[in-house]
Amino acid sequence: MRAISRRSALTGALGLVGGALLGSTGGCANPSRDQTARLLSSTTPLPERFSVPFVVPPVKQPVSRAGGASAYEIVQRRAVLEILPGRQTEVLGYDGLLPGPTIVAPRGEQVTVTHRNELYLPTVVHLHGGHTAAASDGYPTDLLLPAASPTGRRLSGHAHTTGGASGVVARGSRPYVYENEQPAATLWYHDHRMDFTGPQVWRGLAGLYLITDDAEEALGLPAGDHDLPVMIMDRAFAADGSLAYPSLDPRLLETPGVRDPYTAGVLGDVVLINGRPWPELAVDAARYRLRIVNASNARRYRLGLSPGPAGGGAPFLQVGSDGGLLAAPLSQHEILVAPAERFDVVVDFGAYPVGTEVVLTNALGLGSTDAVMRFRVVRSVRDASRVPEHLAWWEALETAPDTPVREWRFSRGGAGGPAHWLINGRAFDPDRMDARPRLDQTEIWRFSSDLHHPVHVHLSPFQVLRRGSDGPGRWDAGWKDTVDLTPTETVEVAIRFTEHTGRYMLHCHNLEHEDMMMMAAFETMA
Ligand code: C2O
Ligand code: CU
């Protein structure tokens, strides 16, 4: 494994990847488990794992649905929830929930979600993976200010940037319009406020958004209560039960960023699945579709099943990635999922005797984070679902020697200060366009890294062409909108924007890197 030796070289040079990142785990000298981030340990007693029931976030009902369009209303508000059994935790939630309600949108139906901000701070809503018009894409300075501001408080929301004058600011409520002219896929929506995305997502502002279509429905994949979201978030809890996060300004109003030594990213020691700590789910001995979404700020997971299925086969049949269904299912022994990535997998619990407990393990976790949830196989049933050999039509984006190439280098900036993480050596400036790609022109974007950076591009998905001198990695299949860059790696992708002109962005989806300036803007041109 070439990556390991490179990584140890880096550890020496930067002291950033390695045991030193593990924080206060009681002198544990265990080497890094492939994270560029630091553990923030909870100071409240943690519940026993697999002791609370698995839940599915509620599906949001539209306020109206007619003529191929539907309208939704979501209120962003504070709420006190029981996340840890017997403890009270205040969240900032869509409808006061963590995660927020799920929106299910049939392909081609126009969805308008009117968000009302009843919080005390600015927000921005981004539909991650959506092919969205610029006005609704959630540019970080297009703020939604609360209806009522706390007296005397300046609510610029981008305290340390000189630019940002071009942000379109609304107060009270704001409609976001999604055309959903894209294939069935597992998307998610989350906060994207300039400088404060990390703490606002950490406190709860994230939810699922599923696009469905007839082609997918006709396949016969596991459906109904055999089609489950698995939204993974790691979090840390303070002694009083509140969510702990090392913000420089805990009110999230003035100074952005996090305290040292968390500037590389914040990891928690509690794993929430759909908002519950390490839940357990009773399952039929049948196929299930699990829509894995990594909604963690900085943590990467390498998921497996223990025990594996009888006969030693691969436990996961991957059927989809960020942008929707793969052309054909892919057997996977493990799923490596970086922040913001999605993997749709089918697991056949029919391969286990009734009574088996099957743990969804995380090989990149230590201690409390080495497992994320548990399934208990409780009954045998007749399973009518199937996973066909052919899933979806696939078009490989063609590149040629004269295809335009753009370089995007993700690296650490100077020590201290908000400009901690840079792209091409520059801090984000919302008014500076770093690229002007033309619609319908395929380009090659070459991403390179110093450390781990999950790179995300808004508006259109891409296809991974190469990792270093090799082809795509085993978790790179399909249409991707986020790609996991490991230390000192170069990944080339083919990308083509096909609709919507305007201002968009690419950025690192380690949310602490993002808040500390690892973003770049581009403008799509007709
Ligand atoms: Cu999931 Cu620009 O974000
Ligand atoms: Cu990064």
Coordinates of N, CA, C and O in Angstrom, one line a residue, residues 55-149:
V55 N -34.6 4.7 13.8 CA -35.8 5.4 13.3 C -35.5 5.9 11.9 O -34.3 6.1 11.5
V56 N -36.6 6.1 11.2 CA -36.5 6.7 9.9 C -37.0 8.2 10.0 O -38.1 8.4 10.6
P57 N -36.3 9.2 9.5 CA -36.8 10.5 9.7 C -38.1 10.7 9.0 O -38.3 10.0 8.0
P58 N -39.0 11.5 9.5 CA -40.3 11.7 8.9 C -40.3 12.2 7.5 O -39.4 13.1 7.2
V59 N -41.2 11.8 6.6 CA -41.3 12.3 5.3 C -42.2 13.5 5.3 O -43.3 13.5 5.9
K60 N -41.7 14.6 4.8 CA -42.4 15.9 4.8 C -43.6 15.9 3.8 O -43.4 15.4 2.7
Q61 N -44.7 16.4 4.3 CA -45.9 16.5 3.4 C -45.9 17.9 2.7 O -45.7 18.8 3.4
P62 N -46.2 18.0 1.5 CA -46.3 19.3 0.8 C -47.5 20.0 1.3 O -48.5 19.4 1.7
V63 N -47.5 21.4 1.3 CA -48.7 22.1 1.6 C -49.6 22.2 0.4 O -50.8 22.4 0.6
S64 N -49.0 22.0 -0.8 CA -49.9 21.9 -2.0 C -49.1 21.1 -3.0 O -47.9 21.0 -3.0
R65 N -49.9 20.4 -3.9 CA -49.3 19.6 -4.9 C -50.3 19.6 -6.1 O -51.4 19.1 -6.0
A66 N -49.9 20.3 -7.2 CA -50.8 20.4 -8.3 C -50.0 20.7 -9.6 O -49.0 21.4 -9.5
G67 N -50.5 20.1 -10.7 CA -49.9 20.5 -12.0 C -48.4 20.3 -12.1 O -47.7 21.1 -12.7
G68 N -47.9 19.2 -11.5 CA -46.5 18.9 -11.6 C -45.6 19.7 -10.8 O -44.4 19.8 -11.0
A69 N -46.2 20.4 -9.8 CA -45.4 21.2 -8.9 C -45.9 21.0 -7.4 O -47.1 20.8 -7.2
S70 N -45.0 21.1 -6.5 CA -45.4 21.0 -5.1 C -44.7 22.0 -4.3 O -43.6 22.4 -4.6
A71 N -45.3 22.4 -3.2 CA -44.8 23.4 -2.3 C -44.6 22.9 -0.9 O -45.6 22.2 -0.4
Y72 N -43.5 23.2 -0.3 CA -43.2 22.7 1.1 C -42.9 24.0 1.9 O -42.4 25.0 1.4
E73 N -43.1 23.8 3.2 CA -42.7 24.9 4.1 C -41.9 24.3 5.3 O -42.4 23.3 5.9
I74 N -40.7 24.8 5.5 CA -39.9 24.2 6.6 C -39.5 25.4 7.5 O -39.1 26.5 7.0
V75 N -39.6 25.2 8.8 CA -39.3 26.2 9.7 C -37.9 25.8 10.4 O -37.8 24.7 10.9
Q76 N -37.0 26.7 10.3 CA -35.7 26.5 11.0 C -35.8 27.0 12.4 O -36.0 28.2 12.6
R77 N -35.7 26.1 13.3 CA -35.9 26.6 14.7 C -35.1 25.8 15.7 O -34.6 24.7 15.4
R78 N -35.0 26.4 16.9 CA -34.4 25.6 18.0 C -35.4 24.6 18.6 O -36.6 24.9 18.6
A79 N -34.9 23.5 19.1 CA -35.7 22.6 19.7 C -34.9 21.8 20.7 O -33.7 21.7 20.6
V80 N -35.5 21.3 21.7 CA -34.8 20.4 22.7 C -35.3 19.0 22.4 O -36.5 18.7 22.5
L81 N -34.3 18.1 22.1 CA -34.6 16.7 21.8 C -33.9 15.8 22.8 O -32.9 16.1 23.4
E82 N -34.5 14.6 22.9 CA -33.8 13.5 23.6 C -33.0 12.7 22.7 O -33.6 11.8 22.0
I83 N -31.7 13.0 22.5 CA -30.9 12.3 21.5 C -30.2 11.1 22.3 O -30.3 10.0 21.9
L84 N -29.6 11.5 23.4 CA -29.0 10.5 24.3 C -30.1 10.2 25.3 O -30.8 11.1 25.8
P85 N -30.3 8.9 25.6 CA -31.5 8.5 26.5 C -31.4 9.3 27.8 O -30.3 9.3 28.4
G86 N -32.5 9.9 28.2 CA -32.6 10.6 29.5 C -31.9 12.0 29.5 O -31.9 12.6 30.5
R87 N -31.3 12.4 28.4 CA -30.6 13.7 28.3 C -31.3 14.7 27.4 O -32.0 14.2 26.4
Q88 N -31.2 16.0 27.6 CA -31.8 17.0 26.8 C -30.8 17.7 26.0 O -29.7 18.1 26.5
T89 N -31.0 17.8 24.7 CA -30.0 18.4 23.8 C -30.7 19.5 23.0 O -31.7 19.2 22.3
E90 N -30.2 20.7 23.0 CA -30.8 21.7 22.1 C -30.2 21.6 20.7 O -29.0 21.5 20.6
V91 N -31.0 21.6 19.7 CA -30.5 21.6 18.3 C -31.1 22.8 17.6 O -32.0 23.4 18.0
L92 N -30.4 23.1 16.5 CA -30.9 24.0 15.5 C -31.4 23.1 14.3 O -30.6 22.5 13.7
G93 N -32.7 23.0 14.2 CA -33.2 22.0 13.2 C -34.2 22.5 12.2 O -34.9 23.5 12.4
Y94 N -34.2 21.8 11.1 CA -35.3 22.0 10.1 C -36.5 21.4 10.7 O -36.5 20.2 11.0
D95 N -37.5 22.2 10.9 CA -38.7 21.8 11.7 C -38.3 21.4 13.1 O -39.1 20.6 13.7
G96 N -37.2 21.8 13.6 CA -36.8 21.5 14.9 C -36.3 20.0 15.1 O -36.2 19.5 16.2
L97 N -36.0 19.4 14.0 CA -35.6 18.0 14.0 C -34.1 17.8 13.7 O -33.5 18.6 13.0
L98 N -33.5 16.7 14.1 CA -32.2 16.3 13.7 C -32.2 14.8 13.4 O -32.4 14.0 14.3
P99 N -32.0 14.4 12.1 CA -31.9 15.3 11.0 C -33.3 15.9 10.7 O -34.3 15.4 11.3
G100 N -33.4 16.8 9.7 CA -34.6 17.4 9.3 C -35.5 16.4 8.6 O -35.2 15.3 8.4
P101 N -36.7 16.8 8.2 CA -37.7 16.0 7.5 C -37.1 15.6 6.1 O -36.4 16.4 5.5
T102 N -37.5 14.4 5.7 CA -37.1 14.0 4.3 C -38.1 14.5 3.3 O -39.3 14.4 3.4
I103 N -37.5 15.1 2.2 CA -38.4 15.4 1.1 C -38.2 14.4 0.0 O -37.1 14.0 -0.3
V104 N -39.4 13.9 -0.5 CA -39.3 12.9 -1.5 C -39.9 13.5 -2.8 O -41.1 14.0 -2.8
A105 N -39.1 13.6 -3.8 CA -39.5 14.4 -5.0 C -39.5 13.5 -6.2 O -38.4 12.9 -6.6
P106 N -40.7 13.3 -6.9 CA -40.6 12.5 -8.1 C -39.9 13.3 -9.2 O -40.0 14.5 -9.3
R107 N -39.1 12.6 -10.0 CA -38.3 13.3 -11.1 C -39.3 14.1 -11.9 O -40.4 13.7 -12.3
G108 N -38.8 15.3 -12.2 CA -39.6 16.2 -13.1 C -40.7 17.0 -12.4 O -41.2 18.0 -13.0
E109 N -40.9 16.7 -11.1 CA -41.9 17.6 -10.4 C -41.1 18.8 -9.8 O -40.1 18.6 -9.1
Q110 N -41.6 19.9 -10.1 CA -40.9 21.1 -9.5 C -41.3 21.3 -8.0 O -42.5 21.2 -7.7
V111 N -40.3 21.4 -7.2 CA -40.5 21.5 -5.8 C -40.0 22.9 -5.3 O -38.9 23.3 -5.6
T112 N -40.9 23.6 -4.6 CA -40.5 24.8 -3.9 C -40.5 24.6 -2.4 O -41.5 24.2 -1.9
V113 N -39.4 24.8 -1.8 CA -39.3 24.7 -0.4 C -39.1 26.1 0.2 O -38.1 26.8 -0.1
T114 N -40.1 26.6 0.9 CA -40.0 27.9 1.5 C -39.5 27.7 3.0 O -40.1 27.0 3.8
H115 N -38.3 28.2 3.2 CA -37.7 28.1 4.5 C -38.0 29.4 5.3 O -37.8 30.5 4.8
R116 N -38.4 29.2 6.5 CA -38.6 30.3 7.4 C -37.5 30.2 8.5 O -37.4 29.2 9.2
N117 N -36.8 31.3 8.7 CA -35.7 31.3 9.7 C -36.2 31.9 11.0 O -36.3 33.1 11.2
E118 N -36.5 31.0 12.0 CA -36.9 31.4 13.3 C -35.7 31.2 14.3 O -35.9 31.2 15.5
L119 N -34.5 31.2 13.8 CA -33.3 31.1 14.6 C -32.8 32.5 14.9 O -33.5 33.5 14.6
Y120 N -31.7 32.5 15.6 CA -31.1 33.8 15.9 C -29.9 34.2 15.1 O -29.2 35.1 15.3
L121 N -29.7 33.4 14.0 CA -28.5 33.6 13.2 C -28.8 33.4 11.7 O -29.8 32.8 11.4
P122 N -28.0 33.9 10.8 CA -28.3 33.7 9.4 C -28.1 32.3 9.0 O -27.3 31.5 9.6
T123 N -28.8 31.9 8.0 CA -28.6 30.5 7.4 C -28.6 30.6 5.9 O -28.9 31.7 5.3
V124 N -28.2 29.5 5.3 CA -28.3 29.3 3.8 C -28.6 27.9 3.6 O -28.1 27.0 4.3
V125 N -29.5 27.6 2.6 CA -29.9 26.2 2.4 C -29.3 25.8 1.0 O -29.5 26.4 0.0
H126 N -28.5 24.7 1.0 CA -28.0 24.1 -0.2 C -28.5 22.7 -0.4 O -28.5 21.9 0.6
L127 N -29.0 22.4 -1.6 CA -29.4 21.0 -1.9 C -28.2 20.3 -2.5 O -27.8 20.5 -3.6
H128 N -27.6 19.4 -1.7 CA -26.3 18.8 -2.1 C -26.6 17.7 -3.1 O -27.3 16.7 -2.8
G129 N -26.1 17.9 -4.4 CA -26.3 17.0 -5.4 C -27.4 17.4 -6.4 O -27.6 16.8 -7.4
G130 N -28.0 18.5 -6.1 CA -29.1 19.0 -6.9 C -28.6 19.8 -8.1 O -27.6 20.6 -8.0
H131 N -29.2 19.6 -9.3 CA -28.8 20.4 -10.5 C -29.7 21.7 -10.4 O -30.7 21.7 -11.1
T132 N -29.3 22.6 -9.6 CA -30.2 23.7 -9.2 C -29.8 25.0 -9.8 O -28.6 25.3 -9.9
A133 N -30.8 25.8 -10.1 CA -30.5 27.2 -10.7 C -29.8 28.0 -9.6 O -30.0 27.8 -8.4
A134 N -28.9 28.9 -10.1 CA -28.0 29.6 -9.1 C -28.7 30.3 -8.0 O -28.3 30.3 -6.9
A135 N -29.9 30.9 -8.3 CA -30.6 31.7 -7.3 C -31.1 30.8 -6.1 O -31.3 31.3 -5.0
S136 N -31.2 29.5 -6.4 CA -31.7 28.6 -5.3 C -30.6 27.7 -4.8 O -30.9 26.8 -4.0
D137 N -29.4 27.8 -5.3 CA -28.3 26.9 -4.9 C -27.7 27.1 -3.5 O -27.0 26.2 -3.1
G138 N -28.0 28.2 -2.9 CA -27.4 28.4 -1.6 C -26.0 28.8 -1.6 O -25.1 28.3 -0.9
Y139 N -25.7 29.8 -2.4 CA -24.4 30.5 -2.4 C -24.1 31.0 -1.0 O -25.1 31.5 -0.4
P140 N -22.9 30.9 -0.4 CA -22.8 31.1 1.0 C -23.0 32.5 1.5 O -23.2 32.7 2.7
T141 N -23.1 33.5 0.6 CA -23.4 34.8 1.0 C -24.9 35.2 0.7 O -25.3 36.3 1.0
D142 N -25.6 34.3 0.1 CA -27.0 34.5 -0.2 C -27.8 34.1 1.1 O -28.5 33.1 1.1
L143 N -27.7 35.0 2.0 CA -28.2 34.6 3.4 C -29.7 34.7 3.5 O -30.3 35.5 2.9
L144 N -30.2 33.9 4.4 CA -31.6 34.1 4.9 C -31.4 34.5 6.4 O -31.0 33.7 7.3
L145 N -31.7 35.8 6.6 CA -31.6 36.3 8.0 C -32.8 36.0 8.8 O -33.9 35.8 8.2
P146 N -32.7 35.8 10.1 CA -33.9 35.6 10.9 C -34.9 36.7 10.8 O -34.5 37.9 10.6
A147 N -36.1 36.4 11.0 CA -37.2 37.4 11.0 C -36.9 38.4 12.0 O -37.1 39.6 11.8
A148 N -36.5 38.0 13.2 CA -36.2 39.0 14.3 C -34.8 38.8 14.7 O -34.3 37.7 15.0
S149 N -34.0 39.9 14.6 CA -32.6 39.9 15.0 C -32.5 40.3 16.4 O -33.2 41.1 16.9

